[in-house]
PDB file of C-alpha atoms and ligand atoms in Angstrom:
ATOM      1  CA  MET K   5       9.749 -19.274  -4.460  1.00 63.00           C
ATOM      2  CA  HIS K   6      11.780 -17.637  -1.720  1.00 61.00           C
ATOM      3  CA  PHE K   7      11.868 -13.906  -1.246  1.00 60.00           C
ATOM      4  CA  GLN K   8      14.753 -12.029   0.181  1.00 55.00           C
ATOM      5  CA  TRP K   9      14.256  -8.688   1.773  1.00 55.00           C
ATOM      6  CA  TYR K  10      16.383  -5.648   2.267  1.00 53.00           C
ATOM      7  CA  PRO K  11      16.692  -5.299   6.024  1.00 56.00           C
ATOM      8  CA  GLY K  12      19.720  -2.963   5.871  1.00 57.00           C
ATOM      9  CA  HIS K  13      18.625   0.227   7.600  1.00 63.00           C
ATOM     10  CA  MET K  14      15.560  -1.006   9.376  1.00 68.00           C
ATOM     11  CA  THR K  15      16.615  -0.603  12.954  1.00 74.00           C
ATOM     12  CA  LYS K  16      17.850   2.925  12.401  1.00 76.00           C
ATOM     13  CA  ALA K  17      14.708   3.923  10.531  1.00 76.00           C
ATOM     14  CA  LYS K  18      12.521   2.434  13.233  1.00 79.00           C
ATOM     15  CA  ARG K  19      14.372   4.265  15.978  1.00 82.00           C
ATOM     16  CA  GLN K  20      14.054   7.523  14.047  1.00 83.00           C
ATOM     17  CA  MET K  21      10.375   6.967  13.670  1.00 85.00           C
ATOM     18  CA  GLN K  22       9.940   6.235  17.363  1.00 87.00           C
ATOM     19  CA  GLU K  23      11.377   9.683  18.013  1.00 89.00           C
ATOM     20  CA  ASP K  24       9.326  11.396  15.319  1.00 90.00           C
ATOM     21  CA  ILE K  25       6.064   9.826  16.373  1.00 91.00           C
ATOM     22  CA  LYS K  26       6.320  11.506  19.780  1.00 91.00           C
ATOM     23  CA  LEU K  27       5.814  14.838  18.036  1.00 91.00           C
ATOM     24  CA  ILE K  28       2.719  14.007  16.116  1.00 93.00           C
ATOM     25  CA  ASP K  29      -1.015  13.716  16.769  1.00 95.00           C
ATOM     26  CA  VAL K  30      -2.091  11.477  13.940  1.00 96.00           C
ATOM     27  CA  VAL K  31      -0.384   8.731  11.969  1.00 96.00           C
ATOM     28  CA  ILE K  32      -1.512   8.425   8.386  1.00 96.00           C
ATOM     29  CA  GLU K  33      -0.580   5.019   7.050  1.00 96.00           C
ATOM     30  CA  LEU K  34      -0.692   4.416   3.335  1.00 97.00           C
ATOM     31  CA  VAL K  35      -1.410   0.895   2.231  1.00 97.00           C
ATOM     32  CA  ASP K  36      -1.890  -0.484  -1.251  1.00 98.00           C
ATOM     33  CA  ALA K  37      -5.610  -1.075  -1.785  1.00 98.00           C
ATOM     34  CA  ARG K  38      -4.817  -4.289  -3.683  1.00 98.00           C
ATOM     35  CA  VAL K  39      -3.010  -5.773  -0.673  1.00 97.00           C
ATOM     36  CA  PRO K  40      -4.128  -3.760   2.361  1.00 97.00           C
ATOM     37  CA  LEU K  41      -2.685  -6.118   4.956  1.00 94.00           C
ATOM     38  CA  SER K  42       0.377  -7.398   3.141  1.00 94.00           C
ATOM     39  CA  SER K  43       1.447  -3.801   2.528  1.00 94.00           C
ATOM     40  CA  LYS K  44       0.818  -2.828   6.143  1.00 93.00           C
ATOM     41  CA  ASN K  45       3.735  -2.570   8.485  1.00 87.00           C
ATOM     42  CA  PRO K  46       3.610  -4.997  11.406  1.00 82.00           C
ATOM     43  CA  ASP K  47       5.391  -2.658  13.861  1.00 84.00           C
ATOM     44  CA  ILE K  48       3.254   0.376  13.310  1.00 88.00           C
ATOM     45  CA  ASP K  49       0.601  -0.558  15.877  1.00 86.00           C
ATOM     46  CA  GLU K  50       3.238  -0.587  18.569  1.00 87.00           C
ATOM     47  CA  LEU K  51       4.982   2.535  17.248  1.00 87.00           C
ATOM     48  CA  ALA K  52       1.767   4.520  16.926  1.00 90.00           C
ATOM     49  CA  LYS K  53      -0.112   3.380  19.990  1.00 87.00           C
ATOM     50  CA  ASN K  54      -2.124   6.150  21.672  1.00 86.00           C
ATOM     51  CA  LYS K  55      -2.197   8.114  18.417  1.00 92.00           C
ATOM     52  CA  SER K  56      -5.151   8.656  16.145  1.00 93.00           C
ATOM     53  CA  ARG K  57      -4.832   6.390  13.166  1.00 96.00           C
ATOM     54  CA  ILE K  58      -5.787   6.893   9.566  1.00 97.00           C
ATOM     55  CA  ILE K  59      -5.508   4.282   6.843  1.00 98.00           C
ATOM     56  CA  LEU K  60      -5.365   5.482   3.267  1.00 98.00           C
ATOM     57  CA  LEU K  61      -6.238   2.789   0.778  1.00 98.00           C
ATOM     58  CA  ASN K  62      -4.014   4.165  -1.949  1.00 98.00           C
ATOM     59  CA  LYS K  63      -3.979   3.085  -5.605  1.00 98.00           C
ATOM     60  CA  TYR K  64      -7.646   2.223  -5.280  1.00 98.00           C
ATOM     61  CA  ASP K  65      -7.882   2.842  -9.023  1.00 98.00           C
ATOM     62  CA  LEU K  66      -6.053  -0.491  -9.405  1.00 98.00           C
ATOM     63  CA  ALA K  67      -8.106  -2.469  -6.873  1.00 98.00           C
ATOM     64  CA  SER K  68     -11.555  -4.008  -7.070  1.00 97.00           C
ATOM     65  CA  GLN K  69     -14.185  -1.472  -5.997  1.00 97.00           C
ATOM     66  CA  LYS K  70     -16.204  -4.074  -4.153  1.00 96.00           C
ATOM     67  CA  TYR K  71     -13.302  -5.400  -2.100  1.00 96.00           C
ATOM     68  CA  THR K  72     -11.940  -1.925  -1.413  1.00 97.00           C
ATOM     69  CA  GLU K  73     -15.282  -0.997   0.148  1.00 97.00           C
ATOM     70  CA  GLU K  74     -15.120  -4.187   2.198  1.00 97.00           C
ATOM     71  CA  TRP K  75     -11.606  -3.344   3.343  1.00 97.00           C
ATOM     72  CA  LYS K  76     -12.731   0.146   4.299  1.00 97.00           C
ATOM     73  CA  LYS K  77     -15.421  -1.305   6.551  1.00 97.00           C
ATOM     74  CA  TRP K  78     -12.988  -3.847   7.927  1.00 96.00           C
ATOM     75  CA  PHE K  79     -10.457  -1.192   8.953  1.00 96.00           C
ATOM     76  CA  GLU K  80     -13.218   1.012  10.348  1.00 96.00           C
ATOM     77  CA  SER K  81     -14.397  -1.883  12.485  1.00 95.00           C
ATOM     78  CA  LYS K  82     -10.878  -1.990  13.931  1.00 93.00           C
ATOM     79  CA  GLY K  83     -11.059   1.676  14.941  1.00 93.00           C
ATOM     80  CA  TYR K  84      -9.227   3.305  12.022  1.00 96.00           C
ATOM     81  CA  PHE K  85     -10.422   6.303  10.089  1.00 97.00           C
ATOM     82  CA  VAL K  86     -10.262   5.329   6.442  1.00 98.00           C
ATOM     83  CA  ALA K  87     -10.144   7.040   3.056  1.00 98.00           C
ATOM     84  CA  LEU K  88      -9.785   5.783  -0.497  1.00 98.00           C
ATOM     85  CA  VAL K  89      -7.227   7.678  -2.542  1.00 98.00           C
ATOM     86  CA  ASN K  90      -5.655   7.696  -5.947  1.00 98.00           C
ATOM     87  CA  SER K  91      -2.588   9.816  -5.277  1.00 97.00           C
ATOM     88  CA  LYS K  92      -1.554   9.710  -8.899  1.00 96.00           C
ATOM     89  CA  SER K  93      -4.690  11.392 -10.222  1.00 97.00           C
ATOM     90  CA  GLY K  94      -5.448  13.234  -6.986  1.00 97.00           C
ATOM     91  CA  SER K  95      -8.843  11.611  -6.650  1.00 97.00           C
ATOM     92  CA  GLY K  96      -9.946  11.392  -3.003  1.00 97.00           C
ATOM     93  CA  VAL K  97      -6.895  13.308  -1.785  1.00 96.00           C
ATOM     94  CA  LYS K  98      -8.693  16.489  -0.715  1.00 94.00           C
ATOM     95  CA  ALA K  99     -11.150  14.497   1.395  1.00 96.00           C
ATOM     96  CA  VAL K 100      -8.244  13.431   3.606  1.00 96.00           C
ATOM     97  CA  HIS K 101      -8.388  16.870   5.278  1.00 94.00           C
ATOM     98  CA  GLU K 102     -11.839  16.059   6.607  1.00 95.00           C
ATOM     99  CA  VAL K 103     -10.737  12.620   7.751  1.00 97.00           C
ATOM    100  CA  ILE K 104      -7.865  14.198   9.698  1.00 96.00           C
ATOM    101  CA  GLN K 105     -10.277  16.558  11.455  1.00 94.00           C
ATOM    102  CA  LYS K 106     -12.537  13.634  12.332  1.00 96.00           C
ATOM    103  CA  ALA K 107      -9.645  11.499  13.548  1.00 96.00           C
ATOM    104  CA  CYS K 108      -8.403  14.336  15.767  1.00 95.00           C
ATOM    105  CA  LYS K 109     -11.756  15.491  17.074  1.00 93.00           C
ATOM    106  CA  GLU K 110     -11.002  14.380  20.629  1.00 90.00           C
ATOM    107  CA  LYS K 111      -7.650  16.109  20.633  1.00 89.00           C
ATOM    108  CA  ILE K 112      -9.187  19.321  19.358  1.00 89.00           C
ATOM    109  CA  GLU K 113     -11.833  19.128  22.100  1.00 91.00           C
ATOM    110  CA  ARG K 114      -9.188  18.463  24.739  1.00 90.00           C
ATOM    111  CA  ASP K 115      -7.153  21.438  23.554  1.00 90.00           C
ATOM    112  CA  ARG K 116     -10.211  23.649  23.608  1.00 89.00           C
ATOM    113  CA  LYS K 117     -11.061  22.682  27.182  1.00 93.00           C
ATOM    114  CA  ARG K 118      -7.537  23.562  28.219  1.00 93.00           C
ATOM    115  CA  GLY K 119      -7.822  26.901  26.494  1.00 92.00           C
ATOM    116  CA  ILE K 120      -5.445  25.963  23.684  1.00 90.00           C
ATOM    117  CA  LEU K 121      -6.992  27.316  20.542  1.00 84.00           C
ATOM    118  CA  ASN K 122      -5.926  26.679  16.971  1.00 82.00           C
ATOM    119  CA  ARG K 123      -2.899  24.537  17.656  1.00 89.00           C
ATOM    120  CA  PRO K 124      -2.358  22.822  14.318  1.00 92.00           C
ATOM    121  CA  ILE K 125      -2.720  19.081  14.110  1.00 94.00           C
ATOM    122  CA  ARG K 126       0.608  17.414  13.412  1.00 94.00           C
ATOM    123  CA  ALA K 127       0.455  14.519  11.025  1.00 95.00           C
ATOM    124  CA  MET K 128       2.949  11.985   9.778  1.00 94.00           C
ATOM    125  CA  ILE K 129       2.766   9.823   6.688  1.00 94.00           C
ATOM    126  CA  VAL K 130       4.120   6.296   6.885  1.00 93.00           C
ATOM    127  CA  GLY K 131       4.156   3.279   4.624  1.00 91.00           C
ATOM    128  CA  ILE K 132       6.290   0.601   3.033  1.00 89.00           C
ATOM    129  CA  PRO K 133       8.421   1.479  -0.025  1.00 87.00           C
ATOM    130  CA  ASN K 134       6.576   2.061  -3.293  1.00 91.00           C
ATOM    131  CA  VAL K 135       3.151   2.353  -1.687  1.00 94.00           C
ATOM    132  CA  GLY K 136       2.884   5.936  -2.968  1.00 94.00           C
ATOM    133  CA  LYS K 137       3.969   8.141  -0.044  1.00 93.00           C
ATOM    134  CA  SER K 138       5.863  10.727  -2.099  1.00 91.00           C
ATOM    135  CA  THR K 139       3.121  10.904  -4.697  1.00 94.00           C
ATOM    136  CA  PHE K 140       0.531  11.346  -1.956  1.00 94.00           C
ATOM    137  CA  ILE K 141       2.497  14.045  -0.128  1.00 92.00           C
ATOM    138  CA  ASN K 142       3.014  15.974  -3.366  1.00 91.00           C
ATOM    139  CA  SER K 143      -0.633  15.754  -4.215  1.00 93.00           C
ATOM    140  CA  PHE K 144      -1.871  16.466  -0.692  1.00 93.00           C
ATOM    141  CA  ALA K 145       0.483  19.320   0.087  1.00 89.00           C
ATOM    142  CA  GLY K 146       0.374  20.732  -3.421  1.00 81.00           C
ATOM    143  CA  LYS K 147       2.692  23.402  -4.719  1.00 61.00           C
ATOM    144  CA  ALA K 148       1.354  26.134  -2.501  1.00 46.00           C
ATOM    145  CA  CYS K 149       2.583  24.534   0.693  1.00 51.00           C
ATOM    146  CA  ALA K 150       5.020  26.420   2.848  1.00 45.00           C
ATOM    147  CA  LYS K 151       7.819  24.891   4.830  1.00 49.00           C
ATOM    148  CA  THR K 152       7.524  26.181   8.344  1.00 49.00           C
ATOM    149  CA  GLY K 153      11.104  25.470   9.310  1.00 47.00           C
ATOM    150  CA  ASN K 154      12.374  24.453  12.696  1.00 47.00           C
ATOM    151  CA  LYS K 155      10.509  25.140  15.856  1.00 47.00           C
ATOM    152  CA  PRO K 156      13.024  25.341  18.631  1.00 44.00           C
ATOM    153  CA  GLY K 157      12.443  23.001  21.508  1.00 43.00           C
ATOM    154  CA  VAL K 158       9.544  21.182  19.955  1.00 46.00           C
ATOM    155  CA  THR K 159      10.520  20.009  16.527  1.00 44.00           C
ATOM    156  CA  LYS K 160      14.257  20.266  16.589  1.00 50.00           C
ATOM    157  CA  GLY K 161      15.846  19.699  13.215  1.00 59.00           C
ATOM    158  CA  LYS K 162      12.601  18.729  11.574  1.00 70.00           C
ATOM    159  CA  GLN K 163      10.919  20.256   8.594  1.00 80.00           C
ATOM    160  CA  TRP K 164       7.205  20.700   8.701  1.00 87.00           C
ATOM    161  CA  ILE K 165       4.940  21.421   5.802  1.00 89.00           C
ATOM    162  CA  LYS K 166       2.124  23.745   6.717  1.00 88.00           C
ATOM    163  CA  LEU K 167      -0.856  22.454   4.793  1.00 86.00           C
ATOM    164  CA  ASN K 168      -3.277  25.046   6.095  1.00 85.00           C
ATOM    165  CA  LYS K 169      -3.881  26.722   9.409  1.00 85.00           C
ATOM    166  CA  ASN K 170      -5.132  23.473  10.876  1.00 89.00           C
ATOM    167  CA  VAL K 171      -2.636  20.855   9.756  1.00 92.00           C
ATOM    168  CA  GLU K 172       1.123  20.455   9.641  1.00 93.00           C
ATOM    169  CA  LEU K 173       2.809  17.514   8.035  1.00 92.00           C
ATOM    170  CA  LEU K 174       6.168  16.086   9.015  1.00 90.00           C
ATOM    171  CA  ASP K 175       8.145  16.467   5.827  1.00 81.00           C
ATOM    172  CA  THR K 176       9.939  13.140   5.492  1.00 79.00           C
ATOM    173  CA  PRO K 177       7.729  10.118   4.949  1.00 80.00           C
ATOM    174  CA  GLY K 178       8.322   7.310   7.413  1.00 79.00           C
ATOM    175  CA  ILE K 179       9.584   4.300   5.539  1.00 78.00           C
ATOM    176  CA  LEU K 180       8.594   1.036   7.111  1.00 78.00           C
ATOM    177  CA  TRP K 181       8.856  -2.545   5.985  1.00 76.00           C
ATOM    178  CA  PRO K 182       6.346  -5.283   5.351  1.00 75.00           C
ATOM    179  CA  LYS K 183       6.205  -8.601   7.194  1.00 73.00           C
ATOM    180  CA  PHE K 184       9.518 -10.238   6.382  1.00 65.00           C
ATOM    181  CA  GLU K 185       8.941 -13.778   7.320  1.00 73.00           C
ATOM    182  CA  ASP K 186       5.693 -14.410   5.497  1.00 82.00           C
ATOM    183  CA  GLN K 187       6.147 -15.833   2.001  1.00 85.00           C
ATOM    184  CA  THR K 188       2.517 -15.247   0.991  1.00 89.00           C
ATOM    185  CA  VAL K 189       3.028 -11.584   1.766  1.00 90.00           C
ATOM    186  CA  GLY K 190       6.208 -11.720  -0.321  1.00 89.00           C
ATOM    187  CA  LEU K 191       4.357 -13.223  -3.248  1.00 91.00           C
ATOM    188  CA  ARG K 192       1.610 -10.586  -3.176  1.00 94.00           C
ATOM    189  CA  LEU K 193       4.117  -7.765  -2.938  1.00 92.00           C
ATOM    190  CA  ALA K 194       6.011  -9.290  -5.844  1.00 92.00           C
ATOM    191  CA  PHE K 195       2.810  -9.341  -7.912  1.00 95.00           C
ATOM    192  CA  ILE K 196       2.296  -5.616  -7.358  1.00 95.00           C
ATOM    193  CA  GLY K 197       5.946  -4.906  -8.177  1.00 92.00           C
ATOM    194  CA  SER K 198       7.230  -3.930  -4.761  1.00 88.00           C
ATOM    195  CA  ILE K 199      10.083  -6.408  -4.750  1.00 83.00           C
ATOM    196  CA  LYS K 200      13.106  -5.919  -6.967  1.00 73.00           C
ATOM    197  CA  GLU K 201      12.792  -7.877 -10.181  1.00 69.00           C
ATOM    198  CA  GLU K 202      16.414  -9.043 -10.212  1.00 70.00           C
ATOM    199  CA  ILE K 203      15.829 -11.357  -7.296  1.00 71.00           C
ATOM    200  CA  LEU K 204      12.741 -12.912  -8.805  1.00 79.00           C
ATOM    201  CA  ASN K 205      12.072 -15.589 -11.335  1.00 92.00           C
ATOM    202  CA  ILE K 206       9.585 -13.781 -13.542  1.00 95.00           C
ATOM    203  CA  THR K 207       8.239 -16.895 -15.248  1.00 96.00           C
ATOM    204  CA  GLU K 208       7.570 -18.622 -11.952  1.00 95.00           C
ATOM    205  CA  LEU K 209       6.016 -15.467 -10.527  1.00 95.00           C
ATOM    206  CA  SER K 210       3.686 -15.008 -13.462  1.00 97.00           C
ATOM    207  CA  MET K 211       2.612 -18.645 -13.233  1.00 97.00           C
ATOM    208  CA  GLU K 212       1.721 -18.072  -9.581  1.00 96.00           C
ATOM    209  CA  PHE K 213      -0.222 -15.017 -10.701  1.00 98.00           C
ATOM    210  CA  ILE K 214      -2.054 -17.018 -13.360  1.00 98.00           C
ATOM    211  CA  LYS K 215      -2.921 -19.627 -10.728  1.00 97.00           C
ATOM    212  CA  PHE K 216      -4.299 -16.892  -8.472  1.00 97.00           C
ATOM    213  CA  MET K 217      -6.303 -15.367 -11.317  1.00 97.00           C
ATOM    214  CA  HIS K 218      -7.789 -18.724 -12.224  1.00 97.00           C
ATOM    215  CA  SER K 219      -8.963 -19.293  -8.683  1.00 96.00           C
ATOM    216  CA  LYS K 220     -10.273 -15.789  -7.891  1.00 96.00           C
ATOM    217  CA  TYR K 221     -10.923 -13.960 -11.154  1.00 96.00           C
ATOM    218  CA  SER K 222     -11.798 -16.780 -13.478  1.00 95.00           C
ATOM    219  CA  GLY K 223     -11.944 -15.898 -17.172  1.00 96.00           C
ATOM    220  CA  MET K 224     -10.366 -12.468 -16.853  1.00 97.00           C
ATOM    221  CA  LEU K 225      -6.967 -13.386 -18.309  1.00 98.00           C
ATOM    222  CA  GLU K 226      -8.614 -15.309 -21.113  1.00 98.00           C
ATOM    223  CA  LYS K 227     -10.745 -12.299 -21.961  1.00 97.00           C
ATOM    224  CA  LYS K 228      -7.856  -9.865 -21.805  1.00 98.00           C
ATOM    225  CA  TYR K 229      -5.499 -11.930 -23.972  1.00 98.00           C
ATOM    226  CA  GLU K 230      -8.182 -13.559 -26.109  1.00 98.00           C
ATOM    227  CA  ILE K 231      -7.062 -17.101 -25.433  1.00 98.00           C
ATOM    228  CA  GLU K 232      -8.768 -20.410 -24.749  1.00 97.00           C
ATOM    229  CA  LYS K 233      -8.985 -21.376 -21.110  1.00 95.00           C
ATOM    230  CA  SER K 234      -6.569 -23.943 -19.751  1.00 96.00           C
ATOM    231  CA  GLU K 235      -6.395 -25.029 -16.097  1.00 94.00           C
ATOM    232  CA  ASP K 236      -2.645 -25.356 -16.460  1.00 97.00           C
ATOM    233  CA  SER K 237      -0.758 -22.135 -15.722  1.00 97.00           C
ATOM    234  CA  LEU K 238       2.220 -22.934 -17.966  1.00 97.00           C
ATOM    235  CA  GLU K 239      -0.103 -23.706 -20.835  1.00 98.00           C
ATOM    236  CA  THR K 240      -1.925 -20.417 -20.218  1.00 98.00           C
ATOM    237  CA  LEU K 241       1.389 -18.600 -20.248  1.00 98.00           C
ATOM    238  CA  GLN K 242       2.351 -20.309 -23.516  1.00 98.00           C
ATOM    239  CA  ARG K 243      -0.960 -19.330 -25.083  1.00 98.00           C
ATOM    240  CA  ILE K 244      -0.427 -15.719 -24.064  1.00 98.00           C
ATOM    241  CA  ALA K 245       3.138 -15.834 -25.441  1.00 98.00           C
ATOM    242  CA  ASP K 246       1.790 -17.209 -28.703  1.00 97.00           C
ATOM    243  CA  ARG K 247      -1.010 -14.641 -28.868  1.00 97.00           C
ATOM    244  CA  ARG K 248       1.392 -11.795 -28.232  1.00 97.00           C
ATOM    245  CA  GLY K 249       3.943 -13.084 -30.712  1.00 97.00           C
ATOM    246  CA  CYS K 250       6.622 -13.615 -28.053  1.00 98.00           C
ATOM    247  CA  LYS K 251       9.098 -15.770 -29.945  1.00 97.00           C
ATOM    248  CA  LEU K 252      12.738 -16.683 -29.574  1.00 96.00           C
ATOM    249  CA  LYS K 253      15.089 -17.479 -32.435  1.00 91.00           C
ATOM    250  CA  GLY K 254      13.906 -20.646 -34.172  1.00 93.00           C
ATOM    251  CA  ASN K 255      10.278 -19.723 -33.526  1.00 92.00           C
ATOM    252  CA  GLU K 256      10.298 -21.108 -29.986  1.00 96.00           C
ATOM    253  CA  LEU K 257       7.866 -19.412 -27.579  1.00 97.00           C
ATOM    254  CA  ASP K 258       9.424 -16.801 -25.323  1.00 98.00           C
ATOM    255  CA  VAL K 259       7.451 -17.452 -22.133  1.00 97.00           C
ATOM    256  CA  ASN K 260       9.737 -15.239 -20.090  1.00 97.00           C
ATOM    257  CA  LYS K 261       8.822 -12.255 -22.223  1.00 97.00           C
ATOM    258  CA  ALA K 262       5.120 -13.087 -21.942  1.00 98.00           C
ATOM    259  CA  ALA K 263       5.526 -13.401 -18.176  1.00 98.00           C
ATOM    260  CA  GLY K 264       6.923  -9.862 -18.061  1.00 97.00           C
ATOM    261  CA  ILE K 265       4.020  -8.572 -20.158  1.00 98.00           C
ATOM    262  CA  ILE K 266       1.392 -10.135 -17.869  1.00 98.00           C
ATOM    263  CA  LEU K 267       2.929  -8.731 -14.704  1.00 97.00           C
ATOM    264  CA  ASP K 268       3.396  -5.326 -16.261  1.00 97.00           C
ATOM    265  CA  ASP K 269      -0.197  -5.328 -17.494  1.00 98.00           C
ATOM    266  CA  TYR K 270      -1.418  -6.263 -14.020  1.00 98.00           C
ATOM    267  CA  ARG K 271       0.671  -3.628 -12.231  1.00 97.00           C
ATOM    268  CA  ASN K 272      -0.603  -0.916 -14.506  1.00 97.00           C
ATOM    269  CA  GLY K 273      -4.240  -1.914 -14.239  1.00 97.00           C
ATOM    270  CA  ARG K 274      -4.512  -3.151 -17.817  1.00 98.00           C
ATOM    271  CA  ILE K 275      -5.970  -6.523 -16.859  1.00 98.00           C
ATOM    272  CA  GLY K 276      -8.573  -4.907 -14.650  1.00 97.00           C
ATOM    273  CA  ARG K 277      -9.054  -3.827 -11.056  1.00 98.00           C
ATOM    274  CA  ILE K 278      -7.752  -6.776  -9.132  1.00 98.00           C
ATOM    275  CA  THR K 279      -7.488  -7.078  -5.370  1.00 98.00           C
ATOM    276  CA  LEU K 280      -5.140  -9.800  -4.186  1.00 97.00           C
ATOM    277  CA  GLU K 281      -6.338 -10.356  -0.640  1.00 96.00           C
ATOM    278  CA  PHE K 282      -9.724 -10.277   0.976  1.00 95.00           C
ATOM    279  CA  PRO K 283     -10.859  -9.154   4.401  1.00 90.00           C
ATOM    280  CA  GLU K 284     -12.677 -12.265   5.558  1.00 74.00           C
ATOM    281  CA  ILE K 285      -9.853 -14.578   4.510  1.00 54.00           C
ATOM    282  CA  THR K 286      -7.092 -12.488   5.974  1.00 50.00           C
ATOM    283  CA  GLU K 287      -8.963 -12.053   9.199  1.00 48.00           C
ATOM    284  CA  THR K 288      -9.090 -15.810   9.659  1.00 47.00           C
ATOM    285  CA  VAL K 289      -5.413 -16.077   8.847  1.00 44.00           C
ATOM    286  CA  LEU K 290      -4.616 -13.352  11.371  1.00 43.00           C
ATOM    287  CA  GLU K 291      -6.657 -15.045  14.076  1.00 45.00           C
ATOM    288  CA  ASP K 292      -4.883 -18.303  13.272  1.00 42.00           C
ATOM    289  CA  THR K 293      -1.438 -16.807  13.616  1.00 38.00           C
ATOM    290  CA  LYS K 294      -2.371 -15.220  16.937  1.00 40.00           C
ATOM    291  CA  ALA K 295      -3.469 -18.518  18.427  1.00 35.00           C
TER     292      ALA K 295
HETATM  293  P1  LIG H   9       6.950   5.792  -2.188  1.00 93.29           P
HETATM  294  O1  LIG H   9       7.257   7.248  -1.968  1.00 93.29           O
HETATM  295  O2  LIG H   9       6.015   5.257  -1.152  1.00 93.29           O
HETATM  296  O3  LIG H   9       8.134   4.907  -2.352  1.00 93.29           O
HETATM  297  O4  LIG H   9       6.131   5.666  -3.564  1.00 93.29           O
HETATM  298  P2  LIG H   9       6.007   6.695  -4.799  1.00 93.29           P
HETATM  299  O5  LIG H   9       5.257   7.919  -4.387  1.00 93.29           O
HETATM  300  O6  LIG H   9       7.344   6.883  -5.405  1.00 93.29           O
HETATM  301  O7  LIG H   9       5.064   5.855  -5.783  1.00 93.29           O
HETATM  302  C1  LIG H   9       5.437   4.602  -6.310  1.00 93.29           C
HETATM  303  C2  LIG H   9       4.737   4.369  -7.631  1.00 93.29           C
HETATM  304  O8  LIG H   9       3.323   4.259  -7.420  1.00 93.29           O
HETATM  305  C3  LIG H   9       4.893   5.489  -8.659  1.00 93.29           C
HETATM  306  O9  LIG H   9       4.909   4.876  -9.937  1.00 93.29           O
HETATM  307  C4  LIG H   9       3.610   6.288  -8.516  1.00 93.29           C
HETATM  308  O10 LIG H   9       3.278   7.017  -9.670  1.00 93.29           O
HETATM  309  C5  LIG H   9       2.629   5.165  -8.283  1.00 93.29           C
HETATM  310  N1  LIG H   9       1.407   5.597  -7.565  1.00 93.29           N
HETATM  311  C6  LIG H   9       1.324   6.268  -6.394  1.00 93.29           C
HETATM  312  N2  LIG H   9       0.054   6.439  -6.028  1.00 93.29           N
HETATM  313  C7  LIG H   9      -0.707   5.863  -6.984  1.00 93.29           C
HETATM  314  C8  LIG H   9      -2.142   5.688  -7.155  1.00 93.29           C
HETATM  315  O11 LIG H   9      -2.963   6.076  -6.328  1.00 93.29           O
HETATM  316  N3  LIG H   9      -2.520   5.014  -8.275  1.00 93.29           N
HETATM  317  C9  LIG H   9      -1.644   4.523  -9.189  1.00 93.29           C
HETATM  318  N4  LIG H   9      -2.125   3.893 -10.259  1.00 93.29           N
HETATM  319  N5  LIG H   9      -0.306   4.664  -9.054  1.00 93.29           N
HETATM  320  C10 LIG H   9       0.149   5.323  -7.970  1.00 93.29           C
HETATM  321  P3  LIG H   9       6.211   4.678 -10.781  1.00 93.29           P
HETATM  322  O12 LIG H   9       5.966   3.561 -11.701  1.00 93.29           O
HETATM  323  O13 LIG H   9       7.395   4.596  -9.868  1.00 93.29           O
HETATM  324  O14 LIG H   9       6.322   6.002 -11.556  1.00 93.29           O
HETATM  325  P4  LIG H   9       5.281   6.618 -12.617  1.00 93.29           P
HETATM  326  O15 LIG H   9       4.376   5.531 -13.067  1.00 93.29           O
HETATM  327  O16 LIG H   9       4.531   7.676 -11.868  1.00 93.29           O
HETATM  328  O17 LIG H   9       6.160   7.169 -13.659  1.00 93.29           O
END
């Protein structure tokens, strides 16, 4: 399966972000806890070098608890400050304030030594489309937030949200893109629903998903859909179609409809909390690509 991306405004967005990043102290990158590396932008390390870095493992309500903890440790071992959040319910969102203070401790100390007291920390939220940036900002900033307006000379033309006396947030989320060239990344992002459906073959995609489930979460689909196990992904799909009464005219099985149901169930957490990539595996892959 080949994935096409939407590279349209990338260069412009990247240039804008290069400018914006100069103004901020800490970059908060949202990733999807189910695919923490595939949903991570490859350019951000370069864009945000010399800045404090926070990774928010968002949508952790949809990811395996065990693997999310492992990912947290993995990112921490790489020097990131990490928090688990469910932006939709608000769970874990408040704790991000503390993480920001921790991530900016050195800056605060530096300021203090220079006699600069109480200069707010400036933060920016970045992430690939659909990772939950807007939901997070709404939850994090809440309704009570005040727009501080322009600050001549420093933040020309930019809107800042004053979260409290310690933190200001750059209003617009930075939209970045995932790794374009990697088809495995494409497949994982398609599973979570971050690639437009029109360009995908749903039946093929769901069969890939079934294959993945059979290898990593054996028995889970069978339990969810109350079907007999089959090693064959098409046969599994047919059994699910049959179980769910997905039929075309003439009583033929409508596997395409069943495929849509499976993917929708997965994306909404109805099959269970399923992480699609794992720290130890990805690390090896990363090392391999570097070599
Ligand atoms: P973006 O700005 O990064 O593009 O993403 P946005 O906030 O629009 O969120 C994309 C989708 O992800 C939304 O769902 C949103 O509700 C959902 N979402 C964000 N954070 C979380 C989370 O922590 N957990 C879960 N389960 N979902 C989250 P949608 O289908 O577009 O809308 P709706 O379901 O809210 O109606």
